[in-house]
mmCIF file of N, CA and C and ligand atoms in Angstrom:
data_model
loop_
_atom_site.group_PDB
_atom_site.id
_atom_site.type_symbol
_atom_site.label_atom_id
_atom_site.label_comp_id
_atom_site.label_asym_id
_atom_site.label_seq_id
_atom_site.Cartn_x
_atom_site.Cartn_y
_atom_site.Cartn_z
ATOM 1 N N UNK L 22 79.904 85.671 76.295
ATOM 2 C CA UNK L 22 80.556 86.914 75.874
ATOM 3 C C UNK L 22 79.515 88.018 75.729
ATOM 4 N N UNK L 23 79.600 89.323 76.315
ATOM 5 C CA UNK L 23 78.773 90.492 76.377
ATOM 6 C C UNK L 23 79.338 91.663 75.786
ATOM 7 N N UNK L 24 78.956 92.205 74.530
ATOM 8 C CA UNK L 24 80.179 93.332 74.182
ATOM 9 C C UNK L 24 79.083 94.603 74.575
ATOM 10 N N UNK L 25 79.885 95.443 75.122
ATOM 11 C CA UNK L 25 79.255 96.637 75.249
ATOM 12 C C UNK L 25 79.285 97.837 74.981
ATOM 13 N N UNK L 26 79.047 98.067 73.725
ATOM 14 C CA UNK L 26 79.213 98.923 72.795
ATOM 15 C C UNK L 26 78.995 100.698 73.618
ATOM 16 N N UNK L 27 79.782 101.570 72.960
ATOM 17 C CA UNK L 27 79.942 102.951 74.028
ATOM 18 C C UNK L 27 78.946 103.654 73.604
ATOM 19 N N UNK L 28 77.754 103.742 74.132
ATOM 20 C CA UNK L 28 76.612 104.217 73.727
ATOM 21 C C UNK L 28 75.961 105.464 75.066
ATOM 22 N N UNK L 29 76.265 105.184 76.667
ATOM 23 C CA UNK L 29 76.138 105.872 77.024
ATOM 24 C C UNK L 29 76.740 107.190 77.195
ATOM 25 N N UNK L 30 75.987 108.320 77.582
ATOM 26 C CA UNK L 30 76.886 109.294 77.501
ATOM 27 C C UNK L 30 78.063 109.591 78.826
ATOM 28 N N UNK L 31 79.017 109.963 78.847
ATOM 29 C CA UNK L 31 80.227 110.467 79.866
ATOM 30 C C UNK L 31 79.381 110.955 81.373
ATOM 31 N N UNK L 32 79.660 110.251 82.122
ATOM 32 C CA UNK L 32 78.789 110.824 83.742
ATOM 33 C C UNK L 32 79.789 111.505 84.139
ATOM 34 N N UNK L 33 79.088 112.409 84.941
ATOM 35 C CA UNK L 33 80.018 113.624 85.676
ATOM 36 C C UNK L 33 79.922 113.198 87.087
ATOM 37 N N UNK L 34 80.993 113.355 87.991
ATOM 38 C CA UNK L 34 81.246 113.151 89.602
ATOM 39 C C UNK L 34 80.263 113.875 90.141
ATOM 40 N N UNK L 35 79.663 113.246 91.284
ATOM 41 C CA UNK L 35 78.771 114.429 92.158
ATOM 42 C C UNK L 35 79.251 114.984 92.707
ATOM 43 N N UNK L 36 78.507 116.453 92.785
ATOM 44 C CA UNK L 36 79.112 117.442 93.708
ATOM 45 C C UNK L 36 79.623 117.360 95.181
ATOM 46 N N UNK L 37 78.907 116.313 95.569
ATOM 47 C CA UNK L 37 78.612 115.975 96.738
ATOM 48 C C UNK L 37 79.750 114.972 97.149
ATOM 49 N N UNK L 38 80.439 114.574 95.972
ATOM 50 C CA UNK L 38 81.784 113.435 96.521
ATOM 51 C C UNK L 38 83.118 114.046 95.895
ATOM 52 N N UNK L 39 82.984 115.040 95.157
ATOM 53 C CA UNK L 39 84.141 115.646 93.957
ATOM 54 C C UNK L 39 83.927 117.038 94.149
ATOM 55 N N UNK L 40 85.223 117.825 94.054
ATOM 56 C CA UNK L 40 85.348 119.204 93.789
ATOM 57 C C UNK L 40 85.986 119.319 92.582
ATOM 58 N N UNK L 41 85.056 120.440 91.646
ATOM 59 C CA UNK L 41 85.919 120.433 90.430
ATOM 60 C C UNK L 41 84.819 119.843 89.159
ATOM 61 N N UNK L 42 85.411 119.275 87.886
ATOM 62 C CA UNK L 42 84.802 118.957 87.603
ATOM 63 C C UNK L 42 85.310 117.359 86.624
ATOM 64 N N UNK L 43 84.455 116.291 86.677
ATOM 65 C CA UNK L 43 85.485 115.229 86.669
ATOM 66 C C UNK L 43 83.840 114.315 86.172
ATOM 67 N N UNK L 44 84.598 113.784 85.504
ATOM 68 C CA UNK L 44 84.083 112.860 84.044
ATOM 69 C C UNK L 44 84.069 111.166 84.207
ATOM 70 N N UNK L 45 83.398 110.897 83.951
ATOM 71 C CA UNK L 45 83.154 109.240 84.371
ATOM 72 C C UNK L 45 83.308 108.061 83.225
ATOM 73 N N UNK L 46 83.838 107.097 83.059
ATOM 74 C CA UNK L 46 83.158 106.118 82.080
ATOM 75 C C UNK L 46 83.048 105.295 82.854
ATOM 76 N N UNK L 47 82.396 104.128 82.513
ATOM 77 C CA UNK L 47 82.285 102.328 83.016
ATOM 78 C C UNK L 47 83.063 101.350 82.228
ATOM 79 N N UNK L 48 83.872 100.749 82.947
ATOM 80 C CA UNK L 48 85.036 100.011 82.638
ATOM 81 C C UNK L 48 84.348 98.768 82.765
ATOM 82 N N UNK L 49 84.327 98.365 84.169
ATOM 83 C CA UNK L 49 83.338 97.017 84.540
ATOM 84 C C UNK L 49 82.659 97.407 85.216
ATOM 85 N N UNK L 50 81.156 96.746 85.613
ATOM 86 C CA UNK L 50 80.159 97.424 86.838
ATOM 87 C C UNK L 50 80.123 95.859 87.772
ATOM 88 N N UNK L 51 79.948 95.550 88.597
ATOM 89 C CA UNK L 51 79.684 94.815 89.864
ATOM 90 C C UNK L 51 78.350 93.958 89.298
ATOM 91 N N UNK L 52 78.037 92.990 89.281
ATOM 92 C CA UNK L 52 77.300 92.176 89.312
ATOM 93 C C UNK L 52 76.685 90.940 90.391
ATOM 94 N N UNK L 53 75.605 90.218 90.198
ATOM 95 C CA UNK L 53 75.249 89.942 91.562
ATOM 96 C C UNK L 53 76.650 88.624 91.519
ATOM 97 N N UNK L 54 76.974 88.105 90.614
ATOM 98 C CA UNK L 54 78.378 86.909 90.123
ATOM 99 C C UNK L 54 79.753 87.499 90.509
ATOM 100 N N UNK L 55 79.940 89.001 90.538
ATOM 101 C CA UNK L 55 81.025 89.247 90.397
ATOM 102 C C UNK L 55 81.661 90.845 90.943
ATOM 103 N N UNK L 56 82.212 91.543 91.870
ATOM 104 C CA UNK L 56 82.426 92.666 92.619
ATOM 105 C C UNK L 56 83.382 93.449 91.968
ATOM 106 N N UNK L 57 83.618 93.346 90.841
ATOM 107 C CA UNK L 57 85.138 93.901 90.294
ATOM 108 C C UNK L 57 84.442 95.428 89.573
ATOM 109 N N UNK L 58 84.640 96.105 90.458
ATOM 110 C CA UNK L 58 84.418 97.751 89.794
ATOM 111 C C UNK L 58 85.531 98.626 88.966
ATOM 112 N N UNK L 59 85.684 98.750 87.538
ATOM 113 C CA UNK L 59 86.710 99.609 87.123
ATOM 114 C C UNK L 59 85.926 100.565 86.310
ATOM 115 N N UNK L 60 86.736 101.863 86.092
ATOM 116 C CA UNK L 60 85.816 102.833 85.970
ATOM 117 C C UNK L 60 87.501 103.951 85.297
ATOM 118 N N UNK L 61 87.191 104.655 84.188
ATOM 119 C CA UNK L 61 88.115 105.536 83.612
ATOM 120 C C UNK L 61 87.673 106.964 84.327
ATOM 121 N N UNK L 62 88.317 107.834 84.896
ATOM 122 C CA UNK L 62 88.272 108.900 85.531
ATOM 123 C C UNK L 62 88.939 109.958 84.856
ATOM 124 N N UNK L 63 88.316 111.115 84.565
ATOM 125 C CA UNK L 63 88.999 112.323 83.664
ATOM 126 C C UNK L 63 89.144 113.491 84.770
ATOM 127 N N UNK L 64 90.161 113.836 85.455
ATOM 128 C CA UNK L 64 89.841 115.061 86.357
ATOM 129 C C UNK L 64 90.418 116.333 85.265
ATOM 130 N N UNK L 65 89.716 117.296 85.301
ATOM 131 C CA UNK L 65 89.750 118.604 84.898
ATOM 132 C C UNK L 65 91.274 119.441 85.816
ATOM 133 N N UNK L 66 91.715 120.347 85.603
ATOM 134 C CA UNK L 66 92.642 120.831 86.480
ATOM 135 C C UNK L 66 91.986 121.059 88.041
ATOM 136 N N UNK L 67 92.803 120.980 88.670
ATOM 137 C CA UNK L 67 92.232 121.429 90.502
ATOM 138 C C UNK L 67 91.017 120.184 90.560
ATOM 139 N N UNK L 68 90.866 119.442 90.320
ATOM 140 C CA UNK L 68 89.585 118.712 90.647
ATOM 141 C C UNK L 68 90.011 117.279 90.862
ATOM 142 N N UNK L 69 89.473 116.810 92.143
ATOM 143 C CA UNK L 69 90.028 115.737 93.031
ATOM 144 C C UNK L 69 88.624 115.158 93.852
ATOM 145 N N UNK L 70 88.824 114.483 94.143
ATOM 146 C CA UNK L 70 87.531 113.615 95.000
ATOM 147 C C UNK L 70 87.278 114.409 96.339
ATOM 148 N N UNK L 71 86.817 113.786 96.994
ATOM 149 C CA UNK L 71 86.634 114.190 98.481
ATOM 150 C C UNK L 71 87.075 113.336 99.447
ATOM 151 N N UNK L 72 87.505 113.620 100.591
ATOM 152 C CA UNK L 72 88.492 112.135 101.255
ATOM 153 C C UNK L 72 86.796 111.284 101.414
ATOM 154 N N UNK L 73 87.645 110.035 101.362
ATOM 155 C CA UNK L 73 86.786 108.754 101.227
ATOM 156 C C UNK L 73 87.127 107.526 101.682
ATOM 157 N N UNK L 74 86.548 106.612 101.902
ATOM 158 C CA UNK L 74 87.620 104.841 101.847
ATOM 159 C C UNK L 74 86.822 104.460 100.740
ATOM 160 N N UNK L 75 87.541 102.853 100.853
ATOM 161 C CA UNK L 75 86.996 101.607 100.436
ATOM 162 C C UNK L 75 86.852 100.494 101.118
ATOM 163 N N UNK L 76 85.753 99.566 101.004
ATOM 164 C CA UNK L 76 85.668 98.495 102.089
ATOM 165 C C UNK L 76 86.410 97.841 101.592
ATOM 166 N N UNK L 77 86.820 97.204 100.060
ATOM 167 C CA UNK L 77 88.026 96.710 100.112
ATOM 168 C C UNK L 77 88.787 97.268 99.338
ATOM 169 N N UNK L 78 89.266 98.204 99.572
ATOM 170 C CA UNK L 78 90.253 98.884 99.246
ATOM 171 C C UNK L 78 90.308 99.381 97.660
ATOM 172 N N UNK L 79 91.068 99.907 96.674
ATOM 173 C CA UNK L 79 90.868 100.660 95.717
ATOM 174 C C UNK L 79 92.953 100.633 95.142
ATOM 175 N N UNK L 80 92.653 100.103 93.476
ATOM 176 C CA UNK L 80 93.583 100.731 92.764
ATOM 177 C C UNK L 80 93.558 101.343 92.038
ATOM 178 N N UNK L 81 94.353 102.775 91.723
ATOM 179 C CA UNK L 81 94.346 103.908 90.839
ATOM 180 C C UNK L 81 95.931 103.110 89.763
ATOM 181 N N UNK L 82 95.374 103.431 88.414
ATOM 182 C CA UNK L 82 96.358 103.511 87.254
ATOM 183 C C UNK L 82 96.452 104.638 86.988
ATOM 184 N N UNK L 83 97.504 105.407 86.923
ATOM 185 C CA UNK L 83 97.394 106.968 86.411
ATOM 186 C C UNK L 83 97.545 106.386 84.376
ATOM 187 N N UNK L 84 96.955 107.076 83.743
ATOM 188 C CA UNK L 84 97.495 107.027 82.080
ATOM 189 C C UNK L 84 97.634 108.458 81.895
ATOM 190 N N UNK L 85 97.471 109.577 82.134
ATOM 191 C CA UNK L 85 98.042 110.669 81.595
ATOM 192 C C UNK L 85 97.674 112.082 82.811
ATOM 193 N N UNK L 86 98.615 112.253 82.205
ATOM 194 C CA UNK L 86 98.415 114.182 83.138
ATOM 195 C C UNK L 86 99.378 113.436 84.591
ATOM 196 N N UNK L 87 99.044 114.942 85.434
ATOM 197 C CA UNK L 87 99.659 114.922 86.658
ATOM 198 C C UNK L 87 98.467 114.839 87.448
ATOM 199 N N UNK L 88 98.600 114.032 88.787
ATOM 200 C CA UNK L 88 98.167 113.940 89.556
ATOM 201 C C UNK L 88 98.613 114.080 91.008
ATOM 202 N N UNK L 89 97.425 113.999 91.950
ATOM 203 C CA UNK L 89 97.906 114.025 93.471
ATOM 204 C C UNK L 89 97.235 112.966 94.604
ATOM 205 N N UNK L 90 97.330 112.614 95.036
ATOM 206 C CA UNK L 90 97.176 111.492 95.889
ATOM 207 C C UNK L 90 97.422 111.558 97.653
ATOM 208 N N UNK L 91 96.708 111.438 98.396
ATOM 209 C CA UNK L 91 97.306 111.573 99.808
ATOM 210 C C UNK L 91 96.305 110.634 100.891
ATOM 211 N N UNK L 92 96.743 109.887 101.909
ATOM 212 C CA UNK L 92 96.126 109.377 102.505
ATOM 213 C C UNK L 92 96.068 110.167 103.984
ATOM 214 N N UNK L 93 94.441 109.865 104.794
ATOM 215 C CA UNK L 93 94.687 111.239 105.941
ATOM 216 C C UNK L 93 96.108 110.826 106.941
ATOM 217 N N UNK L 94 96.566 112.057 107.280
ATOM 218 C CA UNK L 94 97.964 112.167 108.083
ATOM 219 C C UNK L 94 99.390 111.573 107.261
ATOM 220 N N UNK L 95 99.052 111.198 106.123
ATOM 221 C CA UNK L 95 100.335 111.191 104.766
ATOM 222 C C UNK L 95 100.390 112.477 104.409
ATOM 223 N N UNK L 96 101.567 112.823 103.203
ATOM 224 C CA UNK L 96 102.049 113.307 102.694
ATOM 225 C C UNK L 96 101.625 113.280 101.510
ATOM 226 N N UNK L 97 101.194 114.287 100.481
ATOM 227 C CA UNK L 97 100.670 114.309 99.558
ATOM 228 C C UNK L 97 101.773 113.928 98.067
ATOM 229 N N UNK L 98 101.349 113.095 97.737
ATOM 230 C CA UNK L 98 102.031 112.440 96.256
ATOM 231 C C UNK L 98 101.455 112.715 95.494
ATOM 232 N N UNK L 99 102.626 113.331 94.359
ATOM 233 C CA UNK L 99 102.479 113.644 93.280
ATOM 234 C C UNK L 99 102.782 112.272 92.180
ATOM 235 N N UNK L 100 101.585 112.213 91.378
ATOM 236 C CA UNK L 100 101.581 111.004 90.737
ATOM 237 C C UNK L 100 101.589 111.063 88.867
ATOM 238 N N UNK L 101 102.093 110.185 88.428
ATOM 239 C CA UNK L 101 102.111 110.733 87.040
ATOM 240 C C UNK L 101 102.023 109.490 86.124
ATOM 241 N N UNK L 102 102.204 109.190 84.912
ATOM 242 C CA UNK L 102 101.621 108.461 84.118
ATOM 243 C C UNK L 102 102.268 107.188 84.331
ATOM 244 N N UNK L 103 101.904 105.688 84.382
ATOM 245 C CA UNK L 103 102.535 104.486 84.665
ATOM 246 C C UNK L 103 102.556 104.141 86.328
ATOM 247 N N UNK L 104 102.228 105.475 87.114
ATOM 248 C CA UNK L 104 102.251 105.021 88.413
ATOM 249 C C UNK L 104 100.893 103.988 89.103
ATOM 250 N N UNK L 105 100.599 103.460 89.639
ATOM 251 C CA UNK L 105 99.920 103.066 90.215
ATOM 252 C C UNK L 105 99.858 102.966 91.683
ATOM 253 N N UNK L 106 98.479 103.321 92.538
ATOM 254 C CA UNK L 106 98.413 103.362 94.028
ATOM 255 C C UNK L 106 97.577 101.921 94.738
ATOM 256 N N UNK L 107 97.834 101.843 95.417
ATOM 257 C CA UNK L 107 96.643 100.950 96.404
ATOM 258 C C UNK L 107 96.186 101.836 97.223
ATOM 259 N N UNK L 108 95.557 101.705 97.697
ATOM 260 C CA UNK L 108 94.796 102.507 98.779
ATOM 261 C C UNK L 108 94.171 100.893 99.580
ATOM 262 N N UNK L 109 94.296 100.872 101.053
ATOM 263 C CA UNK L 109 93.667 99.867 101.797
ATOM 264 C C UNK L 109 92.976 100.071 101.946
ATOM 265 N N UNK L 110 91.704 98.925 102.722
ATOM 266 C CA UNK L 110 90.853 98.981 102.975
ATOM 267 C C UNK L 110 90.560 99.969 104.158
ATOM 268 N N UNK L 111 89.543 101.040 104.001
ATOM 269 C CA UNK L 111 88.752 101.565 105.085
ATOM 270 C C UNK L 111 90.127 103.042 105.121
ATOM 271 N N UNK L 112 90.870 102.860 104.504
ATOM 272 C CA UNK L 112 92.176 103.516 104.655
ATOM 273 C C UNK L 112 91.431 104.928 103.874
ATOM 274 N N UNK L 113 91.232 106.013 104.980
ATOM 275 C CA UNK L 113 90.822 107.513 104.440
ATOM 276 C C UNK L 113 91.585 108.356 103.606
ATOM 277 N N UNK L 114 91.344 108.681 102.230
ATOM 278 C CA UNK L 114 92.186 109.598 101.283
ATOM 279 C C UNK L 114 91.377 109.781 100.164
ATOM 280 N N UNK L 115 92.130 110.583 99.375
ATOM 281 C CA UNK L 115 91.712 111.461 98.418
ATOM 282 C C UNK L 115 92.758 111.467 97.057
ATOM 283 N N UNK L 116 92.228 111.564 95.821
ATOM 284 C CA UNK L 116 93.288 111.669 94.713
ATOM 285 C C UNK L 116 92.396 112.596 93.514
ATOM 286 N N UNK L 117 93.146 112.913 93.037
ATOM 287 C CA UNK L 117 92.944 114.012 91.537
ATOM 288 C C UNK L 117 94.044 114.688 90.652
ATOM 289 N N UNK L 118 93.569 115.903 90.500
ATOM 290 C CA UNK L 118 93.986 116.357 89.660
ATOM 291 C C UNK L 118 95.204 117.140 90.418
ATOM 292 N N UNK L 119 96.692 117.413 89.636
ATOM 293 C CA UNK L 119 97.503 118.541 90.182
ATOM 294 C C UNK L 119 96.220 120.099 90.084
ATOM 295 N N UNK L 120 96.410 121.362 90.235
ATOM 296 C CA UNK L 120 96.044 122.532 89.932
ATOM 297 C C UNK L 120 96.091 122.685 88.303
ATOM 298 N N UNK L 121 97.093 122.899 87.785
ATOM 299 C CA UNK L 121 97.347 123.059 86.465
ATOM 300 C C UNK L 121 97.314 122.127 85.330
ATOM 301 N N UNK L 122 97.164 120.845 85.922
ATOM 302 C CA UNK L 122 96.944 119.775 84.712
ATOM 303 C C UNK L 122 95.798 118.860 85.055
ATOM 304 N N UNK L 123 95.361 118.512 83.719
ATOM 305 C CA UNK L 123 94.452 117.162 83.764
ATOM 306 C C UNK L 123 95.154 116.046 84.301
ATOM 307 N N UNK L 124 94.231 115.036 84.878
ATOM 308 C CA UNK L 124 94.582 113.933 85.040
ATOM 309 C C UNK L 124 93.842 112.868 85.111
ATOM 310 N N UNK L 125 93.886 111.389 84.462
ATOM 311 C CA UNK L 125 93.126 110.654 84.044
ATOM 312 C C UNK L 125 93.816 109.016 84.611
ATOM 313 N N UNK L 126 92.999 108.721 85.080
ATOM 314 C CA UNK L 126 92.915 107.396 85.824
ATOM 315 C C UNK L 126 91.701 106.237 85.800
ATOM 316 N N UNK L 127 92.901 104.734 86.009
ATOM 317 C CA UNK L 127 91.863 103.948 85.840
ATOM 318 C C UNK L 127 91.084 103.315 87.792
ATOM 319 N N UNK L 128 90.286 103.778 87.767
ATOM 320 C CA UNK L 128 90.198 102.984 89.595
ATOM 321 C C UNK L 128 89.826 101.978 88.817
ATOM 322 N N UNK L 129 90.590 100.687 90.326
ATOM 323 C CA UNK L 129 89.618 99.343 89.912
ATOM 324 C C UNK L 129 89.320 99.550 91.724
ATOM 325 N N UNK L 130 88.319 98.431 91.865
ATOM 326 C CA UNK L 130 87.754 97.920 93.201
ATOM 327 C C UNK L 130 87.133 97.187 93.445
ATOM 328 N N UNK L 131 87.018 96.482 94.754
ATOM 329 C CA UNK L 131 86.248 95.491 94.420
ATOM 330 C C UNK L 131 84.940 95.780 95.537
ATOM 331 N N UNK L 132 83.415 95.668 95.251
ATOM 332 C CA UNK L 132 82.602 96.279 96.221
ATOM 333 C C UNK L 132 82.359 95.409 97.249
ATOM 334 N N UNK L 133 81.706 95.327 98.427
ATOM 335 C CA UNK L 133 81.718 94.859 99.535
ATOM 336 C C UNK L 133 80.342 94.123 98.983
ATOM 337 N N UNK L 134 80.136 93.047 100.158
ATOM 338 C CA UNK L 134 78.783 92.365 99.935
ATOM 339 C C UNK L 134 77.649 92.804 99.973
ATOM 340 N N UNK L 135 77.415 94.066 100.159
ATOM 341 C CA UNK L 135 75.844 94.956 100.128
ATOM 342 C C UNK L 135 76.367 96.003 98.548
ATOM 343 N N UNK L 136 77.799 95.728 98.213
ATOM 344 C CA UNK L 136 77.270 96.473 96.551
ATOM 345 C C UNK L 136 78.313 98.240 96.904
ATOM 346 N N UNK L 137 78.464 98.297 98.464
ATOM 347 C CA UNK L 137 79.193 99.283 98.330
ATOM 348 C C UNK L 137 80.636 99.650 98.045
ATOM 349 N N UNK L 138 80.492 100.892 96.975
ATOM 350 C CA UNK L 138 82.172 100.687 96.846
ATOM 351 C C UNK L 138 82.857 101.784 97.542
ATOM 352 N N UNK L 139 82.356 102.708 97.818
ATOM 353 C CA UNK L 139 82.759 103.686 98.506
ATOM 354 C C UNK L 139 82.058 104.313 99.796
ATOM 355 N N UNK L 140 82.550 105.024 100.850
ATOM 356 C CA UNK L 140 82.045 105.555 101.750
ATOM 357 C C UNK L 140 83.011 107.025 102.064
ATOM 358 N N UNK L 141 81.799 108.282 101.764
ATOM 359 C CA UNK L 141 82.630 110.044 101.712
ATOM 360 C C UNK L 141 82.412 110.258 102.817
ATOM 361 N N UNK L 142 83.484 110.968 102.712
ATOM 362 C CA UNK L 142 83.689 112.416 104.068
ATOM 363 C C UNK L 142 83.502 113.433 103.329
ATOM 364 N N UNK L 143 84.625 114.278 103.824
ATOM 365 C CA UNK L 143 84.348 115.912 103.825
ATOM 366 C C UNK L 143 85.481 116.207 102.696
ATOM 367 N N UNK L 144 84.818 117.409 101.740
ATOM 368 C CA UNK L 144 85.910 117.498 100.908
ATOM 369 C C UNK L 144 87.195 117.803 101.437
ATOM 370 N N UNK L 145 88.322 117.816 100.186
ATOM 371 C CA UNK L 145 89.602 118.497 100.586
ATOM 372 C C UNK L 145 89.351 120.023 100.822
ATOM 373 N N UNK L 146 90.279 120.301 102.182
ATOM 374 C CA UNK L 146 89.835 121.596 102.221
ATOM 375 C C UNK L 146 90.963 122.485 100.833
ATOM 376 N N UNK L 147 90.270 123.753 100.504
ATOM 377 C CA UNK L 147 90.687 124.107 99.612
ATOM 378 C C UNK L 147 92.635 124.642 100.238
ATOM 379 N N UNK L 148 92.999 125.355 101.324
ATOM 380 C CA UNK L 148 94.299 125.760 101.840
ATOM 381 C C UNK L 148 94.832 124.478 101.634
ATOM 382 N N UNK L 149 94.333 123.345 102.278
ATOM 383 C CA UNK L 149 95.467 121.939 102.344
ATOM 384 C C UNK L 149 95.983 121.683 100.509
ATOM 385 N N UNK L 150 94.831 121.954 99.850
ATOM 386 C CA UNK L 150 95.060 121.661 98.542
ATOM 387 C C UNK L 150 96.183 122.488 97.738
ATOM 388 N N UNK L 151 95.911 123.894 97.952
ATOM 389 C CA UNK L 151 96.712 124.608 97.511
ATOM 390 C C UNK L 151 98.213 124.472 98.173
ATOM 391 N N UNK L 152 98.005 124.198 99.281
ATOM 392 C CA UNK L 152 99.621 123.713 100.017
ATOM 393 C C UNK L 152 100.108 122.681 98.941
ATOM 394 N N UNK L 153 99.455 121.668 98.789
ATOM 395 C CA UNK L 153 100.253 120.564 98.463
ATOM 396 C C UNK L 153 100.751 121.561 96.705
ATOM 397 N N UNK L 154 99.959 121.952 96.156
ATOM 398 C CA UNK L 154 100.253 122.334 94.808
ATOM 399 C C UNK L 154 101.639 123.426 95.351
ATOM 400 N N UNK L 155 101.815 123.907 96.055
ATOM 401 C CA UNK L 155 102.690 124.834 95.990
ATOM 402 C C UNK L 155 104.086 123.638 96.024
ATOM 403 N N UNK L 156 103.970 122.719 97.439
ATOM 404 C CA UNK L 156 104.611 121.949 97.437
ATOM 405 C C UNK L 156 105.644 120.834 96.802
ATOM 406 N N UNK L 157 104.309 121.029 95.509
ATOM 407 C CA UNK L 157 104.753 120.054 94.131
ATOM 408 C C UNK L 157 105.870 120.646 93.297
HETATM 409 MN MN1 MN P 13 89.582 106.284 96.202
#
C-alpha cells in the first residue's frame, strides 16, 4: 500500500498540446509493473486540447461543467456531467471546455510499451471551435 499524500502543486497543460488554460492533477502515473494513466483535468472556459490520439486509446469521465468533444471528420459533442467517452486507439480528436463554461474531467489510459500516452497534432483551429460553440 502507497498513500500519496497531495503535496504537489496543480500542473498546467503545455502550450504546445492545449489552448487556453487547463490545470492538471495525478490520479495514477504508469509504472514500469503497470500502464494505467488517470489524471483529473480542469479546463478554464474556451480551453480544449489540441487534436491528438492514443496508442491505446483514452477514457474521458466528465464530473462537472460543459464540455466538447469531437473526433477528426465527426461531429462535435457536447458533453456534460456523468457522460463518459472512449476515444480508440490512434483515433484523432480533441475535447475541452464549451466557450462559456468550465469543464472538468477524469482521462484514464493506458500507455503503450515505450511509456507513451499521447501523440499531438495541430491545435483546434480557432473558426472550427467557435462553429461548434455557436452550434451548441
Ligand atoms: Mn484525448
Amino acid at each position: 500500500m502507497k498513500v500519496t499524500r497531495q503535496t504537489k502543486p496543480t500542473g498546467t497543460g503545455p502550450k504546445e498540446w492545449f489552448t487556453g488554460s487547463v490545470y492538471i492533477d495525478p490520479i495514477a502515473e504508469p509504472t514500469d509493473g503497470h500502464g494505467l494513466s488517470a489524471s483529473s483535468v480542469h479546463f478554464t472556459p474556451g480551453a480544449r486540447t489540441a487534436w491528438h490520439t492514443h496508442p491505446k486509446g483514452q477514457t474521458i469521465f466528465v464530473v462537472e461543467g460543459v464540455g466538447l468533444a469531437q473526433r477528426r471528420g465527426g461531429s462535435i459533442e457536447v458533453i456534460r456531467p456523468g457522460d463518459r467517452v472512449f476515444f480508440e486507439p490512434g483515433e484523432e480528436h480533441w475535447h475541452g471546455a464549451a466557450p462559456d463554461r468550465f469543464m472538468v474531467h477524469i482521462a484514464m489510459l493506458e500507455v503503450d510499451e515505450q511509456g507513451n500516452a499521447a501523440s499531438w497534432l495541430e491545435h483546434v483551429d480557432e473558426q472550427e471551435y467557435a462553429r461548434a460553440a455557436l452550434e451548441r
